[in-house]
mmCIF file of C-alpha atoms and ligand atoms in Angstrom:
data_model
loop_
_atom_site.group_PDB
_atom_site.id
_atom_site.type_symbol
_atom_site.label_atom_id
_atom_site.label_comp_id
_atom_site.label_asym_id
_atom_site.label_seq_id
_atom_site.Cartn_x
_atom_site.Cartn_y
_atom_site.Cartn_z
ATOM 1 C CA UNK A 124 -16.484 -14.411 13.868
ATOM 2 C CA UNK A 125 -19.177 -12.852 16.106
ATOM 3 C CA UNK A 126 -19.533 -15.998 18.403
ATOM 4 C CA UNK A 127 -16.731 -17.156 20.637
ATOM 5 C CA UNK A 128 -17.131 -20.814 19.627
ATOM 6 C CA UNK A 129 -16.655 -20.054 15.835
ATOM 7 C CA UNK A 130 -13.828 -17.708 16.808
ATOM 8 C CA UNK A 131 -12.009 -20.429 18.809
ATOM 9 C CA UNK A 132 -12.568 -22.907 15.889
ATOM 10 C CA UNK A 133 -11.215 -20.467 13.631
ATOM 11 C CA UNK A 134 -8.107 -19.633 15.655
ATOM 12 C CA UNK A 135 -7.492 -23.475 15.961
ATOM 13 C CA UNK A 136 -7.604 -23.583 12.254
ATOM 14 C CA UNK A 137 -4.976 -20.910 11.935
ATOM 15 C CA UNK A 138 -2.685 -22.797 14.441
ATOM 16 C CA UNK A 139 -3.403 -20.372 17.285
ATOM 17 C CA UNK A 140 -3.330 -22.287 20.485
ATOM 18 C CA UNK A 141 -4.822 -20.975 23.687
ATOM 19 C CA UNK A 142 -2.479 -21.493 26.621
ATOM 20 C CA UNK A 143 -4.155 -22.379 29.895
ATOM 21 C CA UNK A 144 -2.592 -21.083 32.945
ATOM 22 C CA UNK A 145 -2.826 -21.407 36.628
ATOM 23 C CA UNK A 146 -1.935 -18.356 38.807
ATOM 24 C CA UNK A 147 -1.163 -14.872 37.424
ATOM 25 C CA UNK A 148 -2.488 -13.589 34.120
ATOM 26 C CA UNK A 149 -0.221 -13.994 31.139
ATOM 27 C CA UNK A 150 1.930 -11.109 30.137
ATOM 28 C CA UNK A 151 1.001 -11.268 26.387
ATOM 29 C CA UNK A 152 -2.390 -11.522 24.796
ATOM 30 C CA UNK A 153 -0.721 -13.016 21.665
ATOM 31 C CA UNK A 154 2.696 -14.223 20.885
ATOM 32 C CA UNK A 155 3.809 -14.672 17.181
ATOM 33 C CA UNK A 156 6.205 -17.363 17.583
ATOM 34 C CA UNK A 157 9.310 -18.464 15.780
ATOM 35 C CA UNK A 158 8.962 -16.598 12.460
ATOM 36 C CA UNK A 159 11.712 -14.961 10.457
ATOM 37 C CA UNK A 160 10.910 -11.384 11.270
ATOM 38 C CA UNK A 161 11.821 -8.759 8.630
ATOM 39 C CA UNK A 162 11.323 -5.208 9.934
ATOM 40 C CA UNK A 163 13.246 -2.867 7.618
ATOM 41 C CA UNK A 164 12.415 0.091 9.974
ATOM 42 C CA UNK A 165 15.026 -1.257 12.314
ATOM 43 C CA UNK A 166 17.168 -3.347 9.896
ATOM 44 C CA UNK A 167 15.896 -6.575 11.660
ATOM 45 C CA UNK A 168 15.933 -9.824 9.638
ATOM 46 C CA UNK A 169 16.084 -12.763 11.989
ATOM 47 C CA UNK A 170 14.203 -15.489 13.848
ATOM 48 C CA UNK A 171 12.200 -13.774 16.670
ATOM 49 C CA UNK A 172 9.144 -13.954 18.748
ATOM 50 C CA UNK A 173 6.670 -10.948 19.046
ATOM 51 C CA UNK A 174 4.819 -10.342 22.169
ATOM 52 C CA UNK A 175 1.561 -8.477 21.809
ATOM 53 C CA UNK A 176 -0.618 -6.997 24.756
ATOM 54 C CA UNK A 177 -3.307 -4.427 24.674
ATOM 55 C CA UNK A 178 -3.288 -4.195 20.853
ATOM 56 C CA UNK A 179 0.397 -3.144 20.736
ATOM 57 C CA UNK A 180 3.758 -4.665 20.293
ATOM 58 C CA UNK A 181 5.399 -4.883 23.709
ATOM 59 C CA UNK A 182 8.461 -7.167 23.086
ATOM 60 C CA UNK A 183 10.538 -8.650 20.438
ATOM 61 C CA UNK A 184 12.790 -11.385 21.727
ATOM 62 C CA UNK A 185 14.455 -14.629 20.524
ATOM 63 C CA UNK A 186 12.547 -16.765 23.006
ATOM 64 C CA UNK A 187 9.482 -15.525 24.757
ATOM 65 C CA UNK A 188 8.264 -18.309 27.202
ATOM 66 C CA UNK A 189 5.036 -19.876 26.125
ATOM 67 C CA UNK A 190 3.805 -19.535 29.689
ATOM 68 C CA UNK A 191 3.724 -15.706 29.258
ATOM 69 C CA UNK A 192 1.183 -15.989 26.283
ATOM 70 C CA UNK A 193 -2.631 -16.173 26.474
ATOM 71 C CA UNK A 194 -2.560 -17.315 22.643
ATOM 72 C CA UNK A 195 0.284 -18.431 20.476
ATOM 73 C CA UNK A 196 0.388 -17.981 16.749
ATOM 74 C CA UNK A 197 2.843 -20.424 15.196
ATOM 75 C CA UNK A 198 4.908 -18.657 12.574
ATOM 76 C CA UNK A 199 7.740 -21.082 12.311
ATOM 77 C CA UNK A 200 9.058 -21.438 8.786
ATOM 78 C CA UNK A 201 7.106 -18.292 7.964
ATOM 79 C CA UNK A 202 8.033 -14.599 7.024
ATOM 80 C CA UNK A 203 6.809 -12.217 9.602
ATOM 81 C CA UNK A 204 6.642 -8.339 8.669
ATOM 82 C CA UNK A 205 5.006 -5.314 9.890
ATOM 83 C CA UNK A 206 1.350 -5.091 8.574
ATOM 84 C CA UNK A 207 1.829 -3.971 4.950
ATOM 85 C CA UNK A 208 0.959 -0.388 3.936
ATOM 86 C CA UNK A 209 -0.436 -0.277 0.453
ATOM 87 C CA UNK A 210 -0.292 3.498 -0.765
ATOM 88 C CA UNK A 211 -2.469 3.006 -3.814
ATOM 89 C CA UNK A 212 -5.863 1.062 -3.687
ATOM 90 C CA UNK A 213 -9.452 1.664 -4.690
ATOM 91 C CA UNK A 214 -11.854 0.689 -2.029
ATOM 92 C CA UNK A 215 -14.962 2.916 -2.401
ATOM 93 C CA UNK A 216 -17.043 -0.138 -3.019
ATOM 94 C CA UNK A 217 -20.383 0.652 -4.596
ATOM 95 C CA UNK A 218 -19.740 4.444 -5.214
ATOM 96 C CA UNK A 219 -16.501 4.995 -7.348
ATOM 97 C CA UNK A 220 -15.606 2.946 -10.377
ATOM 98 C CA UNK A 221 -13.901 -0.400 -9.637
ATOM 99 C CA UNK A 222 -14.074 -0.167 -5.831
ATOM 100 C CA UNK A 223 -13.612 -3.264 -3.830
ATOM 101 C CA UNK A 224 -14.148 -3.990 -0.178
ATOM 102 C CA UNK A 225 -10.763 -3.493 1.637
ATOM 103 C CA UNK A 226 -11.144 -6.289 4.219
ATOM 104 C CA UNK A 227 -11.268 -8.830 1.445
ATOM 105 C CA UNK A 228 -8.795 -7.295 -0.966
ATOM 106 C CA UNK A 229 -6.345 -5.852 1.552
ATOM 107 C CA UNK A 230 -6.473 -6.839 5.294
ATOM 108 C CA UNK A 231 -7.007 -10.541 4.627
ATOM 109 C CA UNK A 232 -4.077 -10.420 2.322
ATOM 110 C CA UNK A 233 -1.520 -8.804 4.738
ATOM 111 C CA UNK A 234 -2.212 -5.074 4.123
ATOM 112 C CA UNK A 235 -3.380 -3.603 7.581
ATOM 113 C CA UNK A 236 -3.171 0.042 6.261
ATOM 114 C CA UNK A 237 -4.141 1.269 2.896
ATOM 115 C CA UNK A 238 -4.512 4.670 1.115
ATOM 116 C CA UNK A 239 -7.298 5.009 -1.318
ATOM 117 C CA UNK A 240 -5.824 6.958 -4.175
ATOM 118 C CA UNK A 241 -8.420 9.381 -5.498
ATOM 119 C CA UNK A 242 -11.772 7.342 -5.319
ATOM 120 C CA UNK A 243 -13.102 10.110 -3.178
ATOM 121 C CA UNK A 244 -13.293 13.798 -4.081
ATOM 122 C CA UNK A 245 -14.599 16.645 -1.933
ATOM 123 C CA UNK A 246 -18.302 15.837 -2.562
ATOM 124 C CA UNK A 247 -18.028 12.184 -1.914
ATOM 125 C CA UNK A 248 -15.482 12.284 1.076
ATOM 126 C CA UNK A 249 -18.178 12.258 3.802
ATOM 127 C CA UNK A 250 -19.575 9.088 2.233
ATOM 128 C CA UNK A 251 -16.270 7.531 2.013
ATOM 129 C CA UNK A 252 -15.738 8.151 5.792
ATOM 130 C CA UNK A 253 -19.144 6.714 6.737
ATOM 131 C CA UNK A 254 -19.309 3.794 4.466
ATOM 132 C CA UNK A 255 -15.752 2.737 4.173
ATOM 133 C CA UNK A 256 -13.314 4.204 6.786
ATOM 134 C CA UNK A 257 -15.666 3.660 9.790
ATOM 135 C CA UNK A 258 -16.951 0.295 8.652
ATOM 136 C CA UNK A 259 -13.886 -1.430 7.417
ATOM 137 C CA UNK A 260 -11.576 -3.410 9.717
ATOM 138 C CA UNK A 261 -8.636 -2.223 7.502
ATOM 139 C CA UNK A 262 -7.162 1.055 8.414
ATOM 140 C CA UNK A 263 -8.187 3.200 5.405
ATOM 141 C CA UNK A 264 -6.848 6.621 4.670
ATOM 142 C CA UNK A 265 -7.441 8.969 1.778
ATOM 143 C CA UNK A 266 -5.507 10.630 -1.037
ATOM 144 C CA UNK A 267 -8.188 13.120 -1.999
ATOM 145 C CA UNK A 268 -8.938 13.562 -5.701
ATOM 146 C CA UNK A 269 -8.282 17.003 -7.011
ATOM 147 C CA UNK A 270 -11.672 16.594 -8.812
ATOM 148 C CA UNK A 271 -14.766 17.108 -6.535
ATOM 149 C CA UNK A 272 -16.160 14.046 -8.308
ATOM 150 C CA UNK A 273 -13.519 11.549 -7.171
ATOM 151 C CA UNK A 274 -13.776 8.607 -9.441
ATOM 152 C CA UNK A 275 -17.571 8.440 -9.630
ATOM 153 C CA UNK A 276 -16.537 9.365 -13.196
ATOM 154 C CA UNK A 277 -13.428 7.983 -14.908
ATOM 155 C CA UNK A 278 -13.384 11.441 -16.753
ATOM 156 C CA UNK A 279 -13.196 13.197 -13.454
ATOM 157 C CA UNK A 280 -11.287 16.173 -15.000
ATOM 158 C CA UNK A 281 -13.142 16.398 -18.316
ATOM 159 C CA UNK A 282 -13.936 19.883 -17.006
ATOM 160 C CA UNK A 283 -11.590 21.896 -14.876
ATOM 161 C CA UNK A 284 -14.620 23.172 -13.130
ATOM 162 C CA UNK A 285 -14.458 20.065 -11.166
ATOM 163 C CA UNK A 286 -10.918 21.033 -9.966
ATOM 164 C CA UNK A 287 -12.506 23.076 -7.055
ATOM 165 C CA UNK A 288 -9.481 23.862 -4.960
ATOM 166 C CA UNK A 289 -11.329 25.805 -2.323
ATOM 167 C CA UNK A 290 -13.842 23.069 -1.818
ATOM 168 C CA UNK A 291 -11.139 20.447 -1.631
ATOM 169 C CA UNK A 292 -9.194 22.494 0.874
ATOM 170 C CA UNK A 293 -12.212 22.766 3.125
ATOM 171 C CA UNK A 294 -12.720 19.080 2.864
ATOM 172 C CA UNK A 295 -9.194 18.316 3.835
ATOM 173 C CA UNK A 296 -9.432 20.649 6.872
ATOM 174 C CA UNK A 297 -12.631 18.862 8.037
ATOM 175 C CA UNK A 298 -11.049 15.389 7.600
ATOM 176 C CA UNK A 299 -7.347 15.900 8.679
ATOM 177 C CA UNK A 300 -7.671 12.565 10.555
ATOM 178 C CA UNK A 301 -8.287 10.559 7.278
ATOM 179 C CA UNK A 302 -6.772 12.719 4.581
ATOM 180 C CA UNK A 303 -2.970 12.000 4.042
ATOM 181 C CA UNK A 304 -2.398 13.432 0.551
ATOM 182 C CA UNK A 305 -3.807 14.539 -2.760
ATOM 183 C CA UNK A 306 -4.293 12.454 -5.947
ATOM 184 C CA UNK A 307 -4.321 13.760 -9.484
ATOM 185 C CA UNK A 308 -4.588 11.580 -12.709
ATOM 186 C CA UNK A 309 -2.679 12.963 -15.852
ATOM 187 C CA UNK A 310 -4.834 11.449 -18.598
ATOM 188 C CA UNK A 311 -5.842 12.415 -22.100
ATOM 189 C CA UNK A 312 -9.355 13.177 -20.894
ATOM 190 C CA UNK A 313 -8.354 16.278 -19.254
ATOM 191 C CA UNK A 314 -10.274 19.281 -20.674
ATOM 192 C CA UNK A 315 -8.534 20.828 -23.715
ATOM 193 C CA UNK A 316 -5.183 19.378 -22.924
ATOM 194 C CA UNK A 317 -4.851 21.505 -19.785
ATOM 195 C CA UNK A 318 -3.032 18.720 -17.964
ATOM 196 C CA UNK A 319 -0.242 21.059 -16.683
ATOM 197 C CA UNK A 320 -2.882 23.462 -15.390
ATOM 198 C CA UNK A 321 -4.607 20.633 -13.548
ATOM 199 C CA UNK A 322 -1.232 19.394 -12.110
ATOM 200 C CA UNK A 323 -0.446 22.955 -10.826
ATOM 201 C CA UNK A 324 -3.828 23.254 -9.213
ATOM 202 C CA UNK A 325 -3.207 19.904 -7.366
ATOM 203 C CA UNK A 326 0.253 20.890 -6.412
ATOM 204 C CA UNK A 327 -1.074 24.152 -4.972
ATOM 205 C CA UNK A 328 -3.788 22.319 -2.969
ATOM 206 C CA UNK A 329 -1.125 19.944 -1.671
ATOM 207 C CA UNK A 330 1.177 22.875 -0.721
ATOM 208 C CA UNK A 331 -1.518 24.777 1.100
ATOM 209 C CA UNK A 332 -2.623 21.652 2.986
ATOM 210 C CA UNK A 333 1.078 20.474 3.705
ATOM 211 C CA UNK A 334 0.491 16.888 2.296
ATOM 212 C CA UNK A 335 2.101 14.962 -0.477
ATOM 213 C CA UNK A 336 0.691 14.895 -3.911
ATOM 214 C CA UNK A 337 0.529 11.566 -5.740
ATOM 215 C CA UNK A 338 0.493 11.985 -9.444
ATOM 216 C CA UNK A 339 -0.667 9.252 -11.839
ATOM 217 C CA UNK A 340 1.482 9.340 -14.880
ATOM 218 C CA UNK A 341 0.762 7.810 -18.255
ATOM 219 C CA UNK A 342 -0.183 8.914 -21.832
ATOM 220 C CA UNK A 343 -1.496 12.494 -21.561
ATOM 221 C CA UNK A 344 -1.209 15.647 -23.646
ATOM 222 C CA UNK A 345 2.055 16.689 -22.101
ATOM 223 C CA UNK A 346 5.115 14.375 -21.860
ATOM 224 C CA UNK A 347 5.791 12.720 -18.559
ATOM 225 C CA UNK A 348 8.997 14.791 -18.029
ATOM 226 C CA UNK A 349 6.911 17.961 -17.908
ATOM 227 C CA UNK A 350 4.884 16.520 -15.057
ATOM 228 C CA UNK A 351 7.976 15.392 -13.147
ATOM 229 C CA UNK A 352 9.418 18.852 -13.341
ATOM 230 C CA UNK A 353 6.416 20.241 -11.439
ATOM 231 C CA UNK A 354 6.845 17.874 -8.489
ATOM 232 C CA UNK A 355 8.472 18.768 -5.234
ATOM 233 C CA UNK A 356 10.239 16.801 -2.314
ATOM 234 C CA UNK A 357 7.707 14.458 -0.729
ATOM 235 C CA UNK A 358 5.459 14.115 -3.773
ATOM 236 C CA UNK A 359 4.905 10.578 -5.226
ATOM 237 C CA UNK A 360 4.790 9.407 -8.862
ATOM 238 C CA UNK A 361 2.571 6.408 -9.305
ATOM 239 C CA UNK A 362 2.468 3.950 -12.265
ATOM 240 C CA UNK A 363 6.225 4.568 -12.690
ATOM 241 C CA UNK A 364 6.786 1.266 -14.484
ATOM 242 C CA UNK A 365 3.821 1.199 -16.900
ATOM 243 C CA UNK A 366 4.416 0.164 -20.511
ATOM 244 C CA UNK A 367 3.795 3.535 -22.201
ATOM 245 C CA UNK A 368 4.078 6.962 -20.537
ATOM 246 C CA UNK A 369 6.513 5.613 -17.814
ATOM 247 C CA UNK A 370 9.734 7.062 -16.465
ATOM 248 C CA UNK A 371 11.572 5.696 -19.444
ATOM 249 C CA UNK A 372 12.244 7.474 -22.614
ATOM 250 C CA UNK A 373 11.664 5.889 -26.076
ATOM 251 C CA UNK A 374 14.964 4.243 -26.003
ATOM 252 C CA UNK A 375 14.512 2.749 -22.642
ATOM 253 C CA UNK A 376 16.723 5.078 -20.609
ATOM 254 C CA UNK A 377 15.440 6.643 -17.314
ATOM 255 C CA UNK A 378 14.185 10.178 -18.125
ATOM 256 C CA UNK A 379 16.568 12.849 -16.881
ATOM 257 C CA UNK A 380 13.566 14.492 -15.388
ATOM 258 C CA UNK A 381 13.052 11.377 -13.288
ATOM 259 C CA UNK A 382 16.573 11.363 -12.061
ATOM 260 C CA UNK A 383 16.440 14.988 -11.225
ATOM 261 C CA UNK A 384 13.075 14.528 -9.446
ATOM 262 C CA UNK A 385 14.440 11.752 -7.374
ATOM 263 C CA UNK A 386 17.395 13.910 -6.368
ATOM 264 C CA UNK A 387 14.813 16.560 -5.158
ATOM 265 C CA UNK A 388 13.166 13.979 -2.956
ATOM 266 C CA UNK A 389 10.342 12.917 -5.211
ATOM 267 C CA UNK A 390 9.279 9.318 -4.566
ATOM 268 C CA UNK A 391 8.429 6.619 -7.313
ATOM 269 C CA UNK A 392 5.647 4.219 -6.664
ATOM 270 C CA UNK A 393 4.435 1.219 -8.667
ATOM 271 C CA UNK A 394 0.606 1.331 -8.580
ATOM 272 C CA UNK A 395 0.450 -2.060 -10.600
ATOM 273 C CA UNK A 396 -3.262 -1.980 -11.472
ATOM 274 C CA UNK A 397 -4.878 -3.487 -14.486
ATOM 275 C CA UNK A 398 -2.963 -1.370 -16.818
ATOM 276 C CA UNK A 399 0.079 0.134 -15.079
ATOM 277 C CA UNK A 400 2.945 -2.449 -14.610
ATOM 278 C CA UNK A 401 5.114 -3.827 -17.261
ATOM 279 C CA UNK A 402 7.899 -6.336 -16.642
ATOM 280 C CA UNK A 403 9.843 -4.978 -19.628
ATOM 281 C CA UNK A 404 9.815 -1.363 -18.098
ATOM 282 C CA UNK A 405 10.681 -2.619 -14.681
ATOM 283 C CA UNK A 406 13.557 -4.708 -16.034
ATOM 284 C CA UNK A 407 14.909 -1.768 -17.912
ATOM 285 C CA UNK A 408 14.618 0.572 -14.859
ATOM 286 C CA UNK A 409 16.248 -1.884 -12.487
ATOM 287 C CA UNK A 410 19.159 -2.530 -14.813
ATOM 288 C CA UNK A 411 19.691 1.299 -14.517
ATOM 289 C CA UNK A 412 19.514 0.988 -10.629
ATOM 290 C CA UNK A 413 16.343 2.784 -10.634
ATOM 291 C CA UNK A 414 14.329 0.958 -7.970
ATOM 292 C CA UNK A 415 10.980 1.956 -6.800
ATOM 293 C CA UNK A 416 10.595 3.679 -3.371
ATOM 294 C CA UNK A 417 7.167 2.198 -2.665
ATOM 295 C CA UNK A 418 5.419 -0.846 -4.180
ATOM 296 C CA UNK A 419 1.626 -0.597 -4.227
ATOM 297 C CA UNK A 420 -1.022 -2.870 -5.853
ATOM 298 C CA UNK A 421 -3.554 -0.426 -7.268
ATOM 299 C CA UNK A 422 -6.024 -3.219 -6.361
ATOM 300 C CA UNK A 423 -9.552 -2.814 -7.430
ATOM 301 C CA UNK A 424 -12.474 -4.908 -8.573
ATOM 302 C CA UNK A 425 -11.030 -5.115 -12.143
ATOM 303 C CA UNK A 426 -7.731 -6.645 -11.127
ATOM 304 C CA UNK A 427 -8.351 -8.592 -7.901
ATOM 305 C CA UNK A 428 -8.970 -11.903 -9.910
ATOM 306 C CA UNK A 429 -5.709 -11.152 -11.791
ATOM 307 C CA UNK A 430 -3.147 -9.920 -12.661
ATOM 308 C CA UNK A 431 -2.765 -8.147 -9.349
ATOM 309 C CA UNK A 432 -4.517 -10.505 -6.864
ATOM 310 C CA UNK A 433 -2.903 -8.726 -3.833
ATOM 311 C CA UNK A 434 0.033 -6.651 -2.749
ATOM 312 C CA UNK A 435 2.086 -9.748 -1.785
ATOM 313 C CA UNK A 436 1.905 -11.012 -5.404
ATOM 314 C CA UNK A 437 3.092 -7.552 -6.633
ATOM 315 C CA UNK A 438 6.009 -7.704 -4.102
ATOM 316 C CA UNK A 439 6.846 -11.196 -5.540
ATOM 317 C CA UNK A 440 7.234 -9.726 -8.949
ATOM 318 C CA UNK A 441 10.051 -7.455 -7.475
ATOM 319 C CA UNK A 442 11.675 -10.469 -5.616
ATOM 320 C CA UNK A 443 11.689 -12.126 -9.064
ATOM 321 C CA UNK A 444 13.317 -9.054 -10.571
ATOM 322 C CA UNK A 445 16.143 -9.363 -8.210
ATOM 323 C CA UNK A 446 15.355 -7.097 -5.281
ATOM 324 C CA UNK A 447 15.938 -8.695 -1.871
ATOM 325 C CA UNK A 448 13.263 -9.697 0.548
ATOM 326 C CA UNK A 449 14.300 -6.810 2.832
ATOM 327 C CA UNK A 450 14.300 -4.185 0.091
ATOM 328 C CA UNK A 451 10.949 -5.353 -1.118
ATOM 329 C CA UNK A 452 9.330 -5.373 2.272
ATOM 330 C CA UNK A 453 10.747 -1.884 2.931
ATOM 331 C CA UNK A 454 8.697 -0.665 -0.034
ATOM 332 C CA UNK A 455 5.466 -1.687 1.574
ATOM 333 C CA UNK A 456 6.165 -0.839 5.276
ATOM 334 C CA UNK A 457 8.918 1.529 6.464
ATOM 335 C CA UNK A 458 9.186 3.741 3.414
ATOM 336 C CA UNK A 459 5.494 4.445 2.979
ATOM 337 C CA UNK A 460 5.489 5.254 6.725
ATOM 338 C CA UNK A 461 8.221 7.829 6.124
ATOM 339 C CA UNK A 462 6.374 9.437 3.171
ATOM 340 C CA UNK A 463 2.943 9.843 4.693
ATOM 341 C CA UNK A 464 2.399 11.375 8.108
ATOM 342 C CA UNK A 465 0.313 8.875 9.896
ATOM 343 C CA UNK A 466 -0.684 9.850 13.436
ATOM 344 C CA UNK A 467 0.788 6.670 14.952
ATOM 345 C CA UNK A 468 3.818 4.530 14.187
ATOM 346 C CA UNK A 469 2.896 2.094 11.438
ATOM 347 C CA UNK A 470 4.973 -0.131 9.083
ATOM 348 C CA UNK A 471 7.299 -1.131 12.016
ATOM 349 C CA UNK A 472 7.376 -3.803 14.643
ATOM 350 C CA UNK A 473 9.047 -1.580 17.286
ATOM 351 C CA UNK A 474 7.841 -1.808 20.710
ATOM 352 C CA UNK A 475 4.863 0.409 21.356
ATOM 353 C CA UNK A 476 3.628 0.276 17.775
ATOM 354 C CA UNK A 477 0.256 -0.823 16.909
ATOM 355 C CA UNK A 478 0.318 -4.708 16.730
ATOM 356 C CA UNK A 479 -0.008 -4.910 12.971
ATOM 357 C CA UNK A 480 1.678 -7.992 11.805
ATOM 358 C CA UNK A 481 1.583 -9.845 8.438
ATOM 359 C CA UNK A 482 2.637 -13.587 8.153
ATOM 360 C CA UNK A 483 3.587 -14.989 4.890
ATOM 361 C CA UNK A 484 4.803 -18.227 3.367
ATOM 362 C CA UNK A 485 7.680 -17.735 1.065
ATOM 363 C CA UNK A 486 6.725 -20.584 -1.338
ATOM 364 C CA UNK A 487 9.216 -22.178 -3.473
ATOM 365 C CA UNK A 488 8.456 -23.702 -6.952
ATOM 366 C CA UNK A 489 7.327 -22.351 -10.342
ATOM 367 C CA UNK A 490 4.915 -19.494 -10.174
ATOM 368 C CA UNK A 491 3.783 -17.744 -13.348
ATOM 369 C CA UNK A 492 3.403 -14.018 -12.639
ATOM 370 C CA UNK A 493 1.567 -11.717 -15.095
ATOM 371 C CA UNK A 494 1.958 -8.010 -15.673
ATOM 372 C CA UNK A 495 -0.715 -5.614 -16.762
ATOM 373 C CA UNK A 496 -0.086 -6.199 -20.503
ATOM 374 C CA UNK A 497 -0.245 -10.127 -20.119
ATOM 375 C CA UNK A 498 3.414 -10.702 -20.232
ATOM 376 C CA UNK A 499 4.572 -13.511 -17.806
ATOM 377 C CA UNK A 500 7.606 -14.490 -15.922
ATOM 378 C CA UNK A 501 8.319 -17.703 -14.301
ATOM 379 C CA UNK A 502 9.293 -17.060 -10.576
ATOM 380 C CA UNK A 503 11.070 -19.487 -8.263
ATOM 381 C CA UNK A 504 9.610 -17.731 -5.103
ATOM 382 C CA UNK A 505 6.225 -16.272 -4.154
ATOM 383 C CA UNK A 506 5.009 -14.581 -1.051
ATOM 384 C CA UNK A 507 1.721 -16.050 0.045
ATOM 385 C CA UNK A 508 -0.352 -14.390 2.686
ATOM 386 C CA UNK A 509 -1.164 -16.689 5.593
ATOM 387 C CA UNK A 510 -2.410 -14.667 8.479
ATOM 388 C CA UNK A 511 -2.847 -10.945 9.326
ATOM 389 C CA UNK A 512 -2.829 -9.406 12.808
ATOM 390 C CA UNK A 513 -4.172 -5.851 13.143
ATOM 391 C CA UNK A 514 -4.154 -4.120 16.572
ATOM 392 C CA UNK A 515 -3.606 -7.495 18.189
ATOM 393 C CA UNK A 516 -6.609 -9.098 16.502
ATOM 394 C CA UNK A 517 -6.023 -12.126 14.150
ATOM 395 C CA UNK A 518 -7.779 -12.109 10.727
ATOM 396 C CA UNK A 519 -8.106 -14.939 8.277
ATOM 397 C CA UNK A 520 -6.901 -15.236 4.797
HETATM 398 ZN ZN1 ZN B 702 -5.383 3.786 -9.189
#
């Protein structure tokens, strides 16, 4: 990739053709040609060409002349979406537990923007900036862990002394360009069953910093409904459809606290992960019209080889469950972009936005999809990442 010859060979392998021209310079550096473009931010779902120049999207049109393009990326028969936004990943490779390098697990699979959900805390945030944010090709943001330890320990709140709100607040102020929210995990390991106390500290930190709070729900000392009652408009619940400690009660009905939270503007995320997505829970929730707001992978080194694989596979599970392609794509593009205050337009293909584009094959056949508990479903369609473009640069699978 460093050398132009190998890059040319690589682009040929992707079906990218250089277009040679006499006369004036082509108008577009790259044209993504002929794909079915799904851009929920503008309710677009049709065959279009995308013209890219200077790293931004400059035109969407039904037929951009090939002579206007320096390079053409053939997307005929493919699904073309805004670069995906995965709001729950773990990419502090080498420092926090289960970190994985984002360019492999995310960018190459169609996710151009990711939020690392709590791997970094106040004491490890500077390292996260230097070793991940500044080195990855993937656009990486942070949901800062309430615990100063981040996930260097998986018992990060085993002492509430680690919930140093002043220190976290200073870290946010010094890193506003990369911190987009707060993360707290409600687990059994929280010191002395003080889970509600930890949650209130996290909520106060988010309030003071004017960023959303993402709360990991599950089996903890307090019931999930008590956590949901603490959340405010703009906050995000992750692991909503896990097997135990989900948004369902023991009889499979959506908790009244979850319905009330949604009314208040609280968002519900998936965060599939190795232990946090159950087909049974998802089927019961969707039967009650409780759809996710965002669909995230919770990708990490412990689930990249299955059952998660990538965000596209997680999205495919929701296609199988009956959500439309447009609804599913919205959960990983336009909706996360509305929830988190990114400094530039993301999750959209509108003209002027960063040229972040994901290209997928919508494969048809029989695909066995597996949840976090090992349950399987046989799906007839699967979104398979083919090529990612970020800032106008083409990346391989
Ligand atoms: Zn996670």
